[in-house]
mmCIF file of C-alpha atoms and ligand atoms in Angstrom:
data_model
loop_
_atom_site.group_PDB
_atom_site.id
_atom_site.type_symbol
_atom_site.label_atom_id
_atom_site.label_comp_id
_atom_site.label_asym_id
_atom_site.label_seq_id
_atom_site.Cartn_x
_atom_site.Cartn_y
_atom_site.Cartn_z
ATOM 1 C CA MET N 1 -8.408 88.665 30.303
ATOM 2 C CA SER N 2 -5.110 87.278 31.479
ATOM 3 C CA ALA N 3 -3.167 89.172 34.117
ATOM 4 C CA GLU N 4 -0.470 89.721 31.587
ATOM 5 C CA ALA N 5 -2.829 91.319 29.115
ATOM 6 C CA SER N 6 -4.557 93.512 31.766
ATOM 7 C CA GLU N 7 -1.225 94.724 33.068
ATOM 8 C CA ALA N 8 0.033 95.672 29.583
ATOM 9 C CA ALA N 9 1.272 99.240 29.041
ATOM 10 C CA PRO N 10 -1.053 101.550 27.188
ATOM 11 C CA GLY N 11 -0.249 101.643 23.538
ATOM 12 C CA GLY N 12 0.426 97.830 23.111
ATOM 13 C CA ARG N 13 -1.191 95.979 20.420
ATOM 14 C CA ARG N 14 -4.836 95.013 20.650
ATOM 15 C CA LEU N 15 -6.121 91.467 20.877
ATOM 16 C CA HIS N 16 -7.975 92.125 17.544
ATOM 17 C CA PRO N 17 -6.111 94.844 15.669
ATOM 18 C CA LEU N 18 -8.185 97.271 13.534
ATOM 19 C CA ALA N 19 -7.152 95.525 10.342
ATOM 20 C CA VAL N 20 -8.468 92.095 11.626
ATOM 21 C CA ARG N 21 -11.693 93.753 12.752
ATOM 22 C CA ILE N 22 -12.295 95.441 9.365
ATOM 23 C CA MET N 23 -11.468 92.124 7.571
ATOM 24 C CA HIS N 24 -13.585 90.030 10.014
ATOM 25 C CA TRP N 25 -16.741 92.190 9.471
ATOM 26 C CA THR N 26 -16.200 92.662 5.731
ATOM 27 C CA ASN N 27 -15.906 88.825 5.519
ATOM 28 C CA ALA N 28 -19.134 88.368 7.607
ATOM 29 C CA PHE N 29 -20.965 90.886 5.197
ATOM 30 C CA ALA N 30 -19.524 89.139 2.121
ATOM 31 C CA MET N 31 -20.437 85.639 3.466
ATOM 32 C CA VAL N 32 -24.056 86.708 4.013
ATOM 33 C CA VAL N 33 -24.262 88.026 0.428
ATOM 34 C CA MET N 34 -22.601 84.753 -0.884
ATOM 35 C CA ILE N 35 -24.848 82.483 1.107
ATOM 36 C CA GLY N 36 -28.126 84.368 0.378
ATOM 37 C CA SER N 37 -27.377 84.672 -3.419
ATOM 38 C CA GLY N 38 -26.094 81.095 -3.541
ATOM 39 C CA TRP N 39 -29.476 79.914 -2.110
ATOM 40 C CA GLY N 40 -31.032 82.008 -4.725
ATOM 41 C CA ILE N 41 -29.190 80.299 -7.532
ATOM 42 C CA ASN N 42 -29.790 76.968 -5.960
ATOM 43 C CA ASP N 43 -33.602 77.560 -5.896
ATOM 44 C CA ASP N 44 -33.699 77.835 -9.662
ATOM 45 C CA TYR N 45 -31.290 74.916 -10.317
ATOM 46 C CA VAL N 46 -31.594 72.762 -7.313
ATOM 47 C CA ILE N 47 -28.632 70.508 -6.348
ATOM 48 C CA ILE N 48 -30.568 68.329 -4.022
ATOM 49 C CA PRO N 49 -34.003 67.221 -5.516
ATOM 50 C CA HIS N 50 -36.808 69.341 -4.174
ATOM 51 C CA TRP N 51 -34.611 71.230 -1.719
ATOM 52 C CA GLN N 52 -35.353 74.900 -1.986
ATOM 53 C CA PHE N 53 -34.471 77.568 0.594
ATOM 54 C CA GLY N 54 -37.416 79.824 -0.227
ATOM 55 C CA ILE N 55 -38.153 83.410 -1.001
ATOM 56 C CA HIS N 56 -37.357 84.822 2.445
ATOM 57 C CA LEU N 57 -33.946 83.337 2.690
ATOM 58 C CA ARG N 58 -32.522 84.158 -0.683
ATOM 59 C CA LEU N 59 -30.892 87.260 -2.075
ATOM 60 C CA GLY N 60 -32.108 88.167 -5.529
ATOM 61 C CA ASN N 61 -35.284 87.429 -7.244
ATOM 62 C CA GLY N 62 -34.423 84.383 -9.506
ATOM 63 C CA ALA N 63 -31.065 83.018 -10.564
ATOM 64 C CA PRO N 64 -30.106 85.865 -12.960
ATOM 65 C CA GLN N 65 -30.402 88.407 -10.110
ATOM 66 C CA SER N 66 -28.889 86.148 -7.520
ATOM 67 C CA LEU N 67 -25.904 85.481 -9.879
ATOM 68 C CA LEU N 68 -25.229 89.197 -10.093
ATOM 69 C CA TRP N 69 -25.075 89.369 -6.173
ATOM 70 C CA HIS N 70 -22.888 86.260 -6.095
ATOM 71 C CA PHE N 71 -20.355 87.669 -8.589
ATOM 72 C CA ALA N 72 -20.170 90.992 -6.706
ATOM 73 C CA GLY N 73 -19.860 89.212 -3.338
ATOM 74 C CA MET N 74 -17.218 86.805 -4.782
ATOM 75 C CA TRP N 75 -14.663 89.670 -5.398
ATOM 76 C CA LEU N 76 -15.090 91.095 -1.964
ATOM 77 C CA LEU N 77 -14.846 87.655 -0.392
ATOM 78 C CA ALA N 78 -11.771 86.565 -2.320
ATOM 79 C CA VAL N 79 -9.812 89.936 -2.069
ATOM 80 C CA ASN N 80 -10.675 90.373 1.597
ATOM 81 C CA GLY N 81 -9.963 86.658 2.430
ATOM 82 C CA LEU N 82 -6.565 86.846 0.700
ATOM 83 C CA ALA N 83 -5.774 90.089 2.621
ATOM 84 C CA TYR N 84 -6.739 88.304 5.970
ATOM 85 C CA LEU N 85 -4.561 85.298 5.158
ATOM 86 C CA THR N 86 -1.672 87.433 3.933
ATOM 87 C CA TYR N 87 -1.858 89.626 7.055
ATOM 88 C CA GLY N 88 -2.229 86.673 9.440
ATOM 89 C CA ILE N 89 0.711 84.709 7.939
ATOM 90 C CA ALA N 90 3.005 87.772 7.449
ATOM 91 C CA THR N 91 2.572 88.963 11.043
ATOM 92 C CA GLY N 92 2.590 85.413 12.612
ATOM 93 C CA ARG N 93 -0.840 86.243 14.110
ATOM 94 C CA LEU N 94 -2.720 83.317 12.622
ATOM 95 C CA ARG N 95 -0.093 80.896 13.933
ATOM 96 C CA GLU N 96 0.003 82.539 17.362
ATOM 97 C CA ARG N 97 -3.840 82.633 17.746
ATOM 98 C CA LEU N 98 -4.679 79.196 16.149
ATOM 99 C CA LEU N 99 -1.695 76.906 16.762
ATOM 100 C CA PRO N 100 -0.815 74.400 18.228
ATOM 101 C CA ILE N 101 -3.922 72.321 18.509
ATOM 102 C CA ARG N 102 -3.560 69.196 20.663
ATOM 103 C CA ILE N 103 -6.036 66.304 20.249
ATOM 104 C CA GLY N 104 -6.009 65.899 24.062
ATOM 105 C CA ASP N 105 -6.952 69.504 24.483
ATOM 106 C CA VAL N 106 -9.792 69.174 22.051
ATOM 107 C CA ILE N 107 -11.142 66.131 23.878
ATOM 108 C CA ARG N 108 -10.847 67.895 27.247
ATOM 109 C CA THR N 109 -12.680 71.024 26.024
ATOM 110 C CA VAL N 110 -15.567 68.955 24.450
ATOM 111 C CA ARG N 111 -15.844 67.040 27.826
ATOM 112 C CA ASP N 112 -15.776 70.278 29.882
ATOM 113 C CA THR N 113 -18.332 71.929 27.556
ATOM 114 C CA LEU N 114 -20.656 68.966 27.920
ATOM 115 C CA HIS N 115 -20.299 69.370 31.623
ATOM 116 C CA PHE N 116 -20.933 73.171 31.288
ATOM 117 C CA HIS N 117 -17.400 73.891 32.554
ATOM 118 C CA ILE N 118 -16.295 76.586 30.085
ATOM 119 C CA ASP N 119 -14.079 79.368 31.195
ATOM 120 C CA HIS N 120 -14.757 82.595 29.215
ATOM 121 C CA SER N 121 -12.692 84.902 31.433
ATOM 122 C CA ASP N 122 -9.531 84.897 29.343
ATOM 123 C CA LEU N 123 -10.351 86.505 26.000
ATOM 124 C CA THR N 124 -6.755 86.453 24.949
ATOM 125 C CA THR N 125 -6.811 82.666 24.322
ATOM 126 C CA TYR N 126 -8.951 80.563 22.056
ATOM 127 C CA ASN N 127 -9.727 77.087 23.386
ATOM 128 C CA ALA N 128 -8.744 74.058 21.310
ATOM 129 C CA VAL N 129 -12.278 73.583 19.819
ATOM 130 C CA GLN N 130 -12.407 77.273 18.829
ATOM 131 C CA LYS N 131 -8.967 76.996 17.147
ATOM 132 C CA LEU N 132 -9.985 73.863 15.294
ATOM 133 C CA LEU N 133 -13.400 75.437 14.143
ATOM 134 C CA TYR N 134 -11.616 78.672 12.933
ATOM 135 C CA ILE N 135 -9.218 76.493 10.963
ATOM 136 C CA VAL N 136 -11.898 74.444 9.477
ATOM 137 C CA VAL N 137 -13.915 77.483 8.501
ATOM 138 C CA ILE N 138 -10.918 79.307 7.032
ATOM 139 C CA LEU N 139 -10.150 76.187 4.939
ATOM 140 C CA ALA N 140 -13.822 75.978 4.025
ATOM 141 C CA GLY N 141 -13.712 79.528 2.738
ATOM 142 C CA VAL N 142 -10.639 78.815 0.619
ATOM 143 C CA SER N 143 -12.340 75.697 -0.656
ATOM 144 C CA GLN N 144 -15.346 77.766 -1.683
ATOM 145 C CA VAL N 145 -13.261 80.019 -3.762
ATOM 146 C CA VAL N 146 -11.462 77.169 -5.476
ATOM 147 C CA THR N 147 -14.681 75.117 -6.173
ATOM 148 C CA GLY N 148 -16.440 78.367 -7.212
ATOM 149 C CA LEU N 149 -13.798 79.018 -9.804
ATOM 150 C CA ALA N 150 -14.390 75.563 -11.339
ATOM 151 C CA ILE N 151 -18.142 76.151 -11.502
ATOM 152 C CA TRP N 152 -17.881 79.746 -12.662
ATOM 153 C CA LYS N 153 -15.273 78.949 -15.553
ATOM 154 C CA PRO N 154 -15.409 75.269 -16.144
ATOM 155 C CA VAL N 155 -13.819 75.662 -19.657
ATOM 156 C CA GLN N 156 -11.017 77.978 -18.656
ATOM 157 C CA PHE N 157 -10.329 76.074 -15.436
ATOM 158 C CA SER N 158 -11.127 72.723 -17.069
ATOM 159 C CA GLY N 159 -7.932 71.157 -15.250
ATOM 160 C CA LEU N 160 -9.320 72.219 -11.915
ATOM 161 C CA ALA N 161 -12.933 71.131 -12.743
ATOM 162 C CA SER N 162 -11.701 67.661 -13.620
ATOM 163 C CA PHE N 163 -9.451 67.519 -10.584
ATOM 164 C CA LEU N 164 -12.613 68.117 -8.616
ATOM 165 C CA GLY N 165 -14.453 65.272 -10.408
ATOM 166 C CA GLY N 166 -16.220 67.370 -13.023
ATOM 167 C CA PHE N 167 -18.789 70.224 -13.048
ATOM 168 C CA GLN N 168 -21.469 68.438 -11.002
ATOM 169 C CA SER N 169 -19.018 67.175 -8.450
ATOM 170 C CA ALA N 170 -17.548 70.705 -8.064
ATOM 171 C CA ARG N 171 -21.023 71.983 -7.507
ATOM 172 C CA LEU N 172 -21.729 69.433 -4.867
ATOM 173 C CA LEU N 173 -18.416 70.246 -3.033
ATOM 174 C CA HIS N 174 -19.425 73.951 -3.297
ATOM 175 C CA PHE N 175 -22.749 73.059 -1.607
ATOM 176 C CA ILE N 176 -21.050 70.981 1.137
ATOM 177 C CA GLY N 177 -18.635 73.840 1.703
ATOM 178 C CA MET N 178 -21.544 76.282 2.198
ATOM 179 C CA SER N 179 -23.164 73.872 4.656
ATOM 180 C CA VAL N 180 -20.015 73.724 6.742
ATOM 181 C CA ILE N 181 -19.814 77.466 6.788
ATOM 182 C CA VAL N 182 -23.559 77.879 7.687
ATOM 183 C CA GLY N 183 -23.176 75.305 10.526
ATOM 184 C CA PHE N 184 -20.201 77.139 11.791
ATOM 185 C CA LEU N 185 -22.025 80.448 11.597
ATOM 186 C CA VAL N 186 -24.965 79.123 13.671
ATOM 187 C CA VAL N 187 -22.689 78.050 16.599
ATOM 188 C CA HIS N 188 -20.313 81.011 16.148
ATOM 189 C CA VAL N 189 -22.957 83.712 16.291
ATOM 190 C CA ALA N 190 -24.888 81.933 19.133
ATOM 191 C CA LEU N 191 -21.664 81.768 21.173
ATOM 192 C CA SER N 192 -20.646 85.324 20.524
ATOM 193 C CA LEU N 193 -24.223 86.405 21.763
ATOM 194 C CA LEU N 194 -23.882 84.220 24.673
ATOM 195 C CA VAL N 195 -20.428 85.669 25.633
ATOM 196 C CA PRO N 196 -20.984 89.351 24.694
ATOM 197 C CA SER N 197 -17.503 90.340 25.959
ATOM 198 C CA THR N 198 -16.050 88.368 22.868
ATOM 199 C CA LEU N 199 -18.321 90.388 20.536
ATOM 200 C CA ARG N 200 -17.384 93.710 22.146
ATOM 201 C CA ALA N 201 -13.682 92.791 21.639
ATOM 202 C CA MET N 202 -14.244 91.985 17.894
ATOM 203 C CA LEU N 203 -15.962 95.411 17.661
ATOM 204 C CA THR N 204 -13.576 97.565 19.837
ATOM 205 C CA GLY N 205 -10.320 95.562 19.711
ATOM 206 C CA GLY N 206 -10.357 94.109 23.179
ATOM 207 C CA PRO N 207 -7.645 94.213 25.714
ATOM 208 C CA ARG N 208 -4.163 95.416 24.942
ATOM 209 C CA LEU N 209 -1.500 92.734 24.818
ATOM 210 C CA PRO N 210 1.992 93.155 26.217
ATOM 211 C CA ARG N 211 4.246 91.742 23.472
ATOM 212 C CA ARG N 212 4.211 89.062 20.817
ATOM 213 C CA GLY N 213 4.406 85.486 21.889
ATOM 214 C CA THR N 214 2.531 85.885 25.146
ATOM 215 C CA ILE N 215 -0.873 84.765 23.831
ATOM 216 C CA ARG N 216 -1.630 81.223 23.109
HETATM 217 C C1 HEM Q 301 -22.161 88.036 11.310
HETATM 218 C C2 HEM Q 301 -21.895 87.246 12.237
HETATM 219 C C3 HEM Q 301 -20.586 87.073 12.949
HETATM 220 C C4 HEM Q 301 -20.355 87.447 14.334
HETATM 221 C C5 HEM Q 301 -21.382 88.000 15.262
HETATM 222 C C6 HEM Q 301 -19.081 86.978 14.693
HETATM 223 C C7 HEM Q 301 -18.418 87.215 15.843
HETATM 224 C C8 HEM Q 301 -17.049 86.845 16.133
HETATM 225 C C9 HEM Q 301 -16.425 87.140 17.414
HETATM 226 C C10 HEM Q 301 -17.108 87.741 18.584
HETATM 227 C C11 HEM Q 301 -15.113 86.777 17.250
HETATM 228 C C12 HEM Q 301 -14.005 86.723 18.421
HETATM 229 C C13 HEM Q 301 -14.128 85.398 19.194
HETATM 230 C C14 HEM Q 301 -13.321 85.491 20.432
HETATM 231 O O1 HEM Q 301 -12.557 86.368 20.584
HETATM 232 O O2 HEM Q 301 -13.650 84.587 21.202
HETATM 233 C C15 HEM Q 301 -14.991 86.286 16.054
HETATM 234 C C16 HEM Q 301 -13.761 85.625 15.459
HETATM 235 C C17 HEM Q 301 -13.650 84.994 14.265
HETATM 236 N N1 HEM Q 301 -14.662 84.809 13.313
HETATM 237 FE FE1 HEM Q 301 -16.519 85.674 13.506
HETATM 238 N N2 HEM Q 301 -18.433 86.448 13.562
HETATM 239 C C18 HEM Q 301 -19.287 86.450 12.531
HETATM 240 C C19 HEM Q 301 -19.112 85.998 11.232
HETATM 241 C C20 HEM Q 301 -18.059 85.243 10.878
HETATM 242 C C21 HEM Q 301 -17.937 84.581 9.497
HETATM 243 C C22 HEM Q 301 -19.027 84.667 8.465
HETATM 244 C C23 HEM Q 301 -16.805 83.918 9.477
HETATM 245 C C24 HEM Q 301 -16.256 83.004 8.526
HETATM 246 C C25 HEM Q 301 -16.894 82.301 7.688
HETATM 247 C C26 HEM Q 301 -16.118 84.136 10.796
HETATM 248 C C27 HEM Q 301 -14.924 83.723 11.141
HETATM 249 C C28 HEM Q 301 -14.220 84.090 12.332
HETATM 250 C C29 HEM Q 301 -12.830 83.744 12.562
HETATM 251 C C30 HEM Q 301 -11.977 82.799 11.709
HETATM 252 C C31 HEM Q 301 -12.474 84.294 13.767
HETATM 253 C C32 HEM Q 301 -11.069 84.272 14.518
HETATM 254 C C33 HEM Q 301 -10.563 85.705 14.047
HETATM 255 C C34 HEM Q 301 -9.126 85.813 14.413
HETATM 256 O O3 HEM Q 301 -8.837 85.980 15.675
HETATM 257 O O4 HEM Q 301 -8.339 86.087 13.460
HETATM 258 N N3 HEM Q 301 -16.950 84.981 11.578
HETATM 259 N N4 HEM Q 301 -16.150 86.395 15.284
#
């Protein structure tokens, strides 16, 4: 925690306000449902020949059941994601937390990480790689909703489907988006377990911050 944050007066805003925590964990739940049920649909109608995820990794027994889970999770993911983006943009929090990203900072963070020089003492600041990964995963989430719409209603959204290169191409893009999100999740969950103070902060709100504009 930064000196500024630790000296903040009681009652100041939290690093992760309650609304953000609720939306983050709702999103995590929705993502697990979407990934597990997506794997279930894939297993009945494989996109990569012979590539199946298997019974222990999928949600739903067969595509008809998995599709029901996928459609239920879809509404939760889309509504919650829209709320997160609206809140983050309207309050300026997303810009404050995730911008700016400088290429030099990204290179320095990668170099430091490879040399095991990572400073986790200041929870109030995301490093350049974290910022980049969070932006990539947010864009991947948006892309999943857009490509998902084209696959779900290819006739009603025929313009969108053809913009994405047709139904099969939209499916492939949807699969690639899922792979990006799963890759992010593996690193994200591993890091939050390695640095439990970040996990505690995402559960309890973390340190109180003095005033807007003081976190990078
Ligand atoms: C279920 C497993 C998950 C765990 C344990 C977890 C944990 C965390 C933690 C501890 C933080 C705070 C990081 C920090 O302050 O350094 C965080 C932030 C974040 N997580 Fe997760 N997360 C999970 C799932 C997800 C999923 C599924 C996504 C999106 C696909 C996601 C996207 C994000 C984003 C964008 C942030 C930044 C939030 C902000 O400050 O607005 N997380 N997560």
